[in-house]
Short mmCIF file of C-alpha atoms in Angstrom, two decimals:
data_model
loop_
_atom_site.label_atom_id
_atom_site.label_comp_id
_atom_site.label_asym_id
_atom_site.label_seq_id
_atom_site.Cartn_x
_atom_site.Cartn_y
_atom_site.Cartn_z
CA MET A 1 14.83 49.84 26.30
CA THR A 2 11.14 50.67 26.12
CA GLU A 3 8.61 48.46 27.89
CA PRO A 4 7.15 46.92 24.67
CA ARG A 5 10.66 46.09 23.43
CA LYS A 6 11.58 44.62 26.81
CA THR A 7 8.43 42.43 26.74
CA ALA A 8 9.21 41.25 23.19
CA PHE A 9 12.84 40.53 24.08
CA ASN A 10 11.84 38.54 27.17
CA SER A 11 9.37 36.55 25.07
CA PHE A 12 12.13 35.84 22.55
CA LEU A 13 14.48 34.63 25.30
CA LYS A 14 11.77 32.37 26.71
CA ASP A 15 11.02 30.83 23.29
CA PHE A 16 14.74 30.44 22.62
CA ALA A 17 15.29 28.64 25.92
CA GLU A 18 12.33 26.34 25.27
CA ASN A 19 13.62 25.50 21.80
CA VAL A 20 17.10 24.78 23.10
CA GLY A 21 15.54 22.47 25.66
CA LYS A 22 13.57 20.69 22.95
CA PHE A 23 16.71 20.31 20.87
CA HIS A 24 18.72 18.76 23.70
CA LYS A 25 15.89 16.45 24.74
CA GLY A 26 15.39 15.30 21.15
CA ALA A 27 19.12 14.75 20.69
CA ASP A 28 19.23 12.62 23.84
CA VAL A 29 16.30 10.49 22.69
CA LEU A 30 17.75 10.07 19.20
CA ALA A 31 21.16 9.09 20.58
CA GLY A 32 19.58 6.16 22.40
CA ILE A 33 17.95 4.69 19.29
CA ARG A 34 19.78 1.90 17.45
CA ASP A 35 19.37 0.99 13.77
CA GLU A 36 17.63 -2.26 14.66
CA ASP A 37 15.09 -0.36 16.77
CA VAL A 38 13.74 1.15 13.56
CA ASP A 39 13.32 -2.16 11.75
CA VAL A 40 10.00 -2.63 9.93
CA GLY A 41 8.24 -5.79 8.79
CA THR A 42 9.44 -7.76 11.81
CA THR A 43 6.50 -10.12 12.41
CA PRO A 44 7.93 -13.69 12.29
CA LYS A 45 7.37 -15.48 9.00
CA THR A 46 8.73 -18.45 7.05
CA LEU A 47 9.94 -18.38 3.45
CA VAL A 48 7.90 -21.01 1.61
CA MET A 49 8.69 -20.41 -2.04
CA ARG A 50 11.05 -18.26 -4.11
CA ARG A 51 10.88 -17.60 -7.82
CA ASP A 52 13.20 -15.06 -9.40
CA LYS A 53 13.08 -12.10 -6.95
CA VAL A 54 9.57 -12.93 -5.77
CA LYS A 55 9.09 -14.64 -2.41
CA LEU A 56 6.10 -16.28 -0.73
CA PHE A 57 5.97 -16.12 3.07
CA ARG A 58 3.70 -17.69 5.66
CA TYR A 59 3.37 -15.86 8.97
CA GLU A 60 3.73 -17.80 12.19
CA PRO A 61 0.41 -18.15 14.06
CA THR A 62 -0.01 -16.38 17.38
CA VAL A 63 -3.41 -17.76 18.50
CA LYS A 64 -5.71 -20.66 17.64
CA ARG A 65 -6.99 -20.35 14.08
CA THR A 66 -10.55 -19.10 13.73
CA VAL A 67 -10.52 -18.39 9.97
CA GLU A 68 -9.50 -21.53 8.10
CA THR A 69 -9.23 -20.26 4.52
CA PRO A 70 -5.69 -18.94 3.98
CA VAL A 71 -5.42 -15.22 3.29
CA LEU A 72 -2.82 -14.08 0.75
CA ILE A 73 -1.77 -10.43 1.03
CA VAL A 74 -0.92 -8.90 -2.34
CA TYR A 75 0.76 -5.51 -2.08
CA SER A 76 1.81 -2.93 -4.65
CA LEU A 77 4.93 -2.78 -6.80
CA VAL A 78 5.07 0.96 -6.15
CA GLY A 79 5.93 0.56 -2.46
CA ARG A 80 6.97 -2.11 0.01
CA TYR A 81 4.68 -4.53 1.84
CA THR A 82 6.22 -3.44 5.16
CA ILE A 83 3.57 -0.70 5.46
CA ALA A 84 1.20 -3.55 6.43
CA ASP A 85 3.63 -4.55 9.20
CA LEU A 86 5.21 -1.24 10.17
CA GLN A 87 5.64 -1.84 13.90
CA PRO A 88 4.06 -4.12 16.55
CA ASP A 89 1.24 -1.74 17.49
CA ARG A 90 0.58 -0.61 13.90
CA SER A 91 0.50 -3.81 11.91
CA LEU A 92 -2.37 -5.15 9.83
CA VAL A 93 -0.50 -8.47 9.70
CA ARG A 94 -0.19 -8.82 13.49
CA SER A 95 -3.80 -7.81 14.00
CA LEU A 96 -5.03 -10.45 11.54
CA LEU A 97 -2.85 -13.09 13.21
CA ALA A 98 -4.26 -12.08 16.59
CA GLU A 99 -7.75 -12.75 15.20
CA GLY A 100 -6.80 -16.29 14.18
CA VAL A 101 -6.22 -15.73 10.45
CA ASP A 102 -3.76 -17.86 8.43
CA VAL A 103 -1.78 -15.04 6.82
CA TRP A 104 0.47 -15.40 3.76
CA LEU A 105 2.33 -12.70 1.85
CA ILE A 106 3.78 -12.42 -1.63
CA GLU A 107 6.81 -10.10 -1.71
CA TRP A 108 7.92 -8.69 -5.04
CA GLY A 109 11.51 -7.97 -3.99
CA LYS A 110 13.32 -5.07 -5.62
CA PRO A 111 13.04 -5.18 -9.41
CA GLY A 112 15.79 -3.63 -11.52
CA ARG A 113 16.75 -3.42 -15.18
CA ALA A 114 16.88 -7.23 -15.34
CA GLU A 115 13.10 -7.22 -14.71
CA ARG A 116 12.38 -4.48 -17.26
CA CYS A 117 10.41 -6.87 -19.50
CA LEU A 118 8.10 -8.17 -16.75
CA THR A 119 4.48 -7.29 -17.44
CA MET A 120 1.36 -7.29 -15.29
CA ASP A 121 0.57 -10.54 -17.09
CA ASP A 122 3.63 -12.07 -15.41
CA TYR A 123 2.70 -10.81 -11.96
CA VAL A 124 -0.93 -11.92 -12.13
CA ASP A 125 -0.85 -15.10 -14.22
CA ASP A 126 2.57 -16.37 -13.15
CA TYR A 127 3.72 -15.15 -9.72
CA ILE A 128 0.33 -14.85 -8.01
CA ASP A 129 -0.94 -18.04 -9.65
CA GLU A 130 2.15 -19.93 -8.49
CA ALA A 131 1.71 -18.57 -4.96
CA VAL A 132 -1.93 -19.66 -4.87
CA HIS A 133 -0.89 -23.12 -6.10
CA TRP A 134 1.69 -23.43 -3.30
CA ILE A 135 -0.74 -22.27 -0.62
CA CYS A 136 -3.42 -24.71 -1.72
CA ARG A 137 -0.93 -27.55 -1.82
CA GLU A 138 0.47 -26.71 1.62
CA THR A 139 -2.89 -26.22 3.34
CA GLY A 140 -5.16 -28.68 1.54
CA HIS A 141 -7.57 -25.93 0.49
CA ASP A 142 -8.70 -25.56 -3.10
CA LYS A 143 -9.21 -21.79 -2.81
CA VAL A 144 -7.66 -18.80 -1.04
CA THR A 145 -8.84 -15.40 0.10
CA LEU A 146 -6.99 -12.61 -1.68
CA LEU A 147 -6.34 -9.41 0.27
CA GLY A 148 -5.16 -6.81 -2.21
CA ILE A 149 -3.81 -3.43 -1.18
CA CYS A 150 -3.54 -0.42 -3.56
CA GLN A 151 -1.96 -1.58 -6.85
CA GLY A 152 -1.87 -5.07 -5.36
CA GLY A 153 -5.64 -4.84 -5.19
CA VAL A 154 -5.74 -4.35 -8.96
CA PHE A 155 -3.57 -7.46 -9.35
CA ALA A 156 -5.89 -9.38 -7.02
CA THR A 157 -8.97 -8.13 -8.89
CA CYS A 158 -7.53 -9.25 -12.21
CA TYR A 159 -6.59 -12.64 -10.77
CA ALA A 160 -10.07 -13.14 -9.30
CA ALA A 161 -11.64 -12.29 -12.67
CA LEU A 162 -9.35 -14.63 -14.64
CA HIS A 163 -9.22 -17.46 -12.06
CA PRO A 164 -12.48 -17.28 -10.06
CA GLU A 165 -12.33 -21.01 -9.33
CA LYS A 166 -9.26 -20.41 -7.13
CA VAL A 167 -10.55 -17.47 -5.08
CA LYS A 168 -12.96 -17.97 -2.18
CA ASN A 169 -13.17 -14.32 -1.13
CA LEU A 170 -11.77 -11.08 -2.49
CA VAL A 171 -10.84 -8.30 -0.05
CA LEU A 172 -9.68 -4.99 -1.50
CA THR A 173 -8.20 -2.04 0.36
CA ILE A 174 -7.62 1.42 -1.18
CA THR A 175 -7.78 -0.11 -4.67
CA PRO A 176 -8.40 1.87 -7.88
CA ILE A 177 -10.86 0.34 -10.34
CA ASP A 178 -12.16 3.30 -12.33
CA PHE A 179 -9.08 5.44 -12.91
CA HIS A 180 -11.15 8.32 -14.27
CA ALA A 181 -13.82 8.47 -11.55
CA ASP A 182 -11.99 11.38 -9.93
CA ILE A 183 -12.93 13.67 -12.84
CA ASP A 184 -16.32 14.34 -11.24
CA ASP A 185 -15.03 14.31 -7.65
CA PRO A 186 -15.68 17.73 -6.04
CA ALA A 187 -12.86 17.41 -3.48
CA PRO A 188 -9.97 19.59 -4.77
CA ASP A 189 -7.28 17.37 -3.26
CA HIS A 190 -8.62 14.11 -4.67
CA GLY A 191 -7.12 12.62 -7.80
CA LEU A 192 -3.97 14.73 -8.13
CA LEU A 193 -1.98 11.63 -9.09
CA ASN A 194 -4.61 10.73 -11.69
CA ILE A 195 -4.52 14.23 -13.15
CA TRP A 196 -0.73 14.25 -13.33
CA THR A 197 -0.59 10.80 -14.94
CA ARG A 198 -3.18 11.72 -17.55
CA SER A 199 -1.13 14.82 -18.37
CA LEU A 200 1.79 12.68 -19.54
CA THR A 201 2.03 11.81 -23.19
CA PRO A 202 2.45 8.12 -24.08
CA GLU A 203 5.78 9.12 -25.62
CA ASP A 204 6.94 10.55 -22.26
CA ILE A 205 6.30 7.20 -20.61
CA ASP A 206 8.00 5.28 -23.40
CA ARG A 207 11.09 7.50 -23.29
CA MET A 208 11.53 6.99 -19.54
CA VAL A 209 11.06 3.22 -19.69
CA ASP A 210 13.20 2.81 -22.82
CA ALA A 211 16.04 4.81 -21.27
CA LEU A 212 15.96 3.39 -17.73
CA GLY A 213 14.22 0.04 -18.04
CA VAL A 214 12.13 0.95 -14.99
CA VAL A 215 9.96 3.65 -13.50
CA PRO A 216 12.45 4.78 -10.82
CA GLY A 217 11.37 4.58 -7.21
CA GLU A 218 12.98 7.95 -6.51
CA PHE A 219 10.87 9.48 -9.27
CA MET A 220 7.64 8.18 -7.74
CA SER A 221 8.75 9.33 -4.29
CA SER A 222 9.16 12.88 -5.60
CA ILE A 223 5.69 12.77 -7.18
CA PHE A 224 4.07 11.66 -3.93
CA SER A 225 5.95 14.37 -2.00
CA LEU A 226 4.75 17.05 -4.40
CA MET A 227 1.15 15.99 -3.80
CA THR A 228 1.42 17.22 -0.18
CA PRO A 229 3.93 20.08 -0.52
CA MET A 230 3.37 21.75 2.86
CA LYS A 231 3.66 18.46 4.73
CA SER A 232 6.87 17.69 2.84
CA LEU A 233 8.30 21.12 3.65
CA THR A 234 7.49 21.18 7.37
CA LYS A 235 7.77 17.62 8.64
CA TYR A 236 11.54 17.82 9.26
CA ASN A 237 11.96 21.40 10.46
CA VAL A 238 8.70 21.92 12.37
CA GLU A 239 6.91 18.67 13.16
CA LEU A 240 10.07 16.72 13.95
CA PHE A 241 11.56 19.54 16.02
CA ASP A 242 8.41 19.95 18.10
CA ASN A 243 8.05 16.22 18.85
CA ALA A 244 11.58 14.81 18.85
CA GLY A 245 11.62 14.52 22.63
CA ASP A 246 8.67 12.09 22.57
CA LYS A 247 10.27 8.69 21.97
CA ASP A 248 7.07 6.92 20.90
CA TRP A 249 6.28 9.67 18.41
CA LEU A 250 9.87 9.67 17.15
CA MET A 251 9.89 5.89 16.62
CA ASN A 252 6.65 6.11 14.62
CA PHE A 253 8.15 8.94 12.56
CA LEU A 254 11.44 7.13 11.87
CA ARG A 255 9.76 3.88 10.85
CA MET A 256 7.45 5.72 8.48
CA GLU A 257 10.39 7.60 6.98
CA LYS A 258 12.23 4.30 6.55
CA TRP A 259 9.27 2.89 4.65
CA LEU A 260 8.97 6.02 2.51
CA ALA A 261 12.66 5.86 1.61
CA ASP A 262 12.45 2.21 0.61
CA ARG A 263 10.69 2.87 -2.69
CA PRO A 264 11.55 0.12 -5.22
CA ASP A 265 11.83 0.66 -8.95
CA HIS A 266 8.79 -0.40 -10.96
CA PRO A 267 9.42 -2.90 -13.81
CA GLY A 268 9.28 -1.02 -17.09
CA ALA A 269 6.85 -3.12 -19.13
CA ALA A 270 4.40 -3.40 -16.22
CA GLY A 271 4.81 0.34 -15.69
CA ARG A 272 3.76 1.04 -19.26
CA GLN A 273 0.59 -0.98 -18.75
CA TRP A 274 -0.12 0.61 -15.40
CA LEU A 275 0.32 4.20 -16.58
CA LYS A 276 -0.94 3.98 -20.15
CA GLU A 277 -3.60 1.26 -20.22
CA LEU A 278 -5.07 1.87 -16.76
CA TYR A 279 -4.41 5.44 -15.63
CA GLN A 280 -4.66 7.01 -19.07
CA GLU A 281 -6.95 4.71 -21.06
CA ASN A 282 -9.02 3.34 -18.14
CA ARG A 283 -9.28 -0.07 -19.76
CA LEU A 284 -10.06 -2.12 -16.64
CA VAL A 285 -13.44 -0.65 -15.76
CA GLU A 286 -14.37 -0.38 -19.44
CA GLY A 287 -13.80 -4.10 -20.03
CA ARG A 288 -10.85 -3.60 -22.41
CA PHE A 289 -7.90 -4.60 -20.23
CA GLU A 290 -6.13 -7.72 -21.47
CA LEU A 291 -3.72 -10.03 -19.65
CA SER A 292 -2.18 -13.17 -21.15
CA GLY A 293 -4.40 -12.87 -24.19
CA ARG A 294 -7.64 -12.70 -22.19
CA ILE A 295 -9.88 -9.75 -21.39
CA VAL A 296 -10.29 -9.11 -17.65
CA HIS A 297 -14.08 -9.20 -17.28
CA LEU A 298 -15.08 -7.84 -13.88
CA ARG A 299 -18.41 -9.66 -14.23
CA ALA A 300 -16.49 -12.92 -13.87
CA ILE A 301 -15.84 -12.05 -10.20
CA ASP A 302 -18.54 -14.22 -8.64
CA MET A 303 -17.12 -14.71 -5.13
CA PRO A 304 -17.91 -12.52 -2.07
CA VAL A 305 -16.15 -9.14 -2.26
CA LEU A 306 -15.24 -6.70 0.52
CA ASN A 307 -14.19 -3.29 -0.74
CA ILE A 308 -12.55 -0.98 1.84
CA PHE A 309 -11.57 2.56 0.90
CA ALA A 310 -10.40 5.72 2.66
CA LEU A 311 -12.66 8.75 2.62
CA ASN A 312 -9.74 11.19 2.77
CA ASP A 313 -7.56 9.39 0.24
CA HIS A 314 -5.80 11.92 -2.01
CA ILE A 315 -4.01 9.18 -3.99
CA ILE A 316 -6.89 6.78 -4.70
CA PRO A 317 -10.09 8.86 -4.44
CA PRO A 318 -13.06 6.95 -2.96
CA ALA A 319 -14.99 7.16 -6.21
CA CYS A 320 -12.22 5.26 -8.01
CA SER A 321 -12.63 2.34 -5.59
CA LYS A 322 -16.42 2.40 -5.24
CA ALA A 323 -16.82 1.92 -8.98
CA LEU A 324 -16.27 -1.82 -8.51
CA GLY A 325 -19.68 -2.35 -6.90
CA GLY A 326 -21.74 -2.10 -10.06
CA LYS A 327 -19.32 -4.03 -12.25
CA ILE A 328 -18.86 -7.49 -10.66
CA GLY A 329 -20.99 -10.59 -11.02
CA SER A 330 -21.22 -11.37 -7.31
CA THR A 331 -24.31 -10.34 -5.33
CA ASP A 332 -22.34 -10.63 -2.07
CA TYR A 333 -20.67 -7.24 -2.14
CA THR A 334 -19.82 -5.05 0.86
CA GLU A 335 -18.31 -1.57 1.02
CA ILE A 336 -16.65 -0.14 4.14
CA PRO A 337 -15.53 3.51 4.05
CA LEU A 338 -12.95 4.45 6.69
CA PRO A 339 -12.29 8.05 7.82
CA SER A 340 -8.58 8.18 7.01
CA GLY A 341 -6.07 8.86 4.27
CA HIS A 342 -4.33 6.50 1.86
CA VAL A 343 -1.49 5.38 4.14
CA GLY A 344 -3.38 6.16 7.33
CA VAL A 345 -5.89 3.40 6.66
CA LEU A 346 -3.04 0.97 7.40
CA VAL A 347 -0.95 2.72 10.04
CA SER A 348 -2.85 5.50 11.80
CA SER A 349 -3.67 4.91 15.45
CA LYS A 350 -7.38 5.41 14.73
CA SER A 351 -7.52 2.68 12.08
CA GLN A 352 -5.71 -0.06 14.00
CA GLY A 353 -8.84 -1.67 15.38
CA LYS A 354 -11.18 -0.82 12.54
CA LEU A 355 -9.46 -2.26 9.47
CA PRO A 356 -8.50 -5.76 10.71
CA LYS A 357 -11.71 -6.15 12.71
CA SER A 358 -13.80 -5.20 9.67
CA ILE A 359 -11.97 -7.75 7.55
CA VAL A 360 -12.23 -10.60 10.07
CA GLU A 361 -15.88 -9.94 10.95
CA TRP A 362 -16.68 -10.06 7.25
CA LEU A 363 -14.58 -13.18 6.60
CA ARG A 364 -15.83 -15.44 9.41
CA PRO A 365 -19.38 -16.03 8.11
CA ARG A 366 -17.93 -16.67 4.64
CA ASP A 367 -15.30 -19.16 5.77
CA GLY A 368 -17.41 -22.30 5.61
#
């Protein structure tokens, strides 16, 4: 064997031995992990109200309360609220509790064909309104702070516009307002979801909803995966292999995968509104979006508003969120851009201190 071939062969043997070692170490770590170790959404909470599949929870306090106005978290129908409580050291919920906030959560459950006729009108003017009523009755407050995340932020925005007398503060995180603002965004990876949704014909949407009754969760999962194709291709056979021996990394990975796999179906009628009237027709920012027979006028939002968005968000481009600033009636408006991606704003190690601290520091002077 020539010297160059011998050198290459020895390098191959070394790499092979290292990879075998990684494999065995990762297998040992994985063997010691139980199903319950990968649980998400574990922060203690109490079920306060249930209506249909929708539940209202109140989280148990962990320190003395420093923000008196109750905060209701409103998450998306497209995913599960557990991303806001992924694990103890990556939990928006736990961080807010640790700052003395009275945290409540509305959980949508897992809609199926039985919920195919539910509209956004039902979610905003029925379920959220009922939750706000319960919170006010239980706490003695006449208003709540709404903390809307992603699609839940759109629900919260609509509720604040239609029921401003019940909302003390509005906090939005990675929330789309102008669904066409990405058209002029120079970043090539921003707005891919918007572009794909606008490419659908209204008939395509109707056929899917008419046939299935829902927008399937598996369908949306595949769309999100296709938006980051290289990440989707390499995370199991490269990233996982290289890091499987690191238990902390592996636990983070498994919990995130558990959340990604838990993608509920989206109620059909609400899905039609979401895809056709908002993504395609952009009715909300143009003042043409109607719920329960009333136009959602953004100018009716007269309470303080905090708008947090992610600068590297490829799902909700920053411009789509920032559009809210010039549309509301309130003069107390604050924007906070965070250097992260769509999901990272909630769970990345870099964002853990920034997001909850930004929210609480903004809320405290507006809590009186």
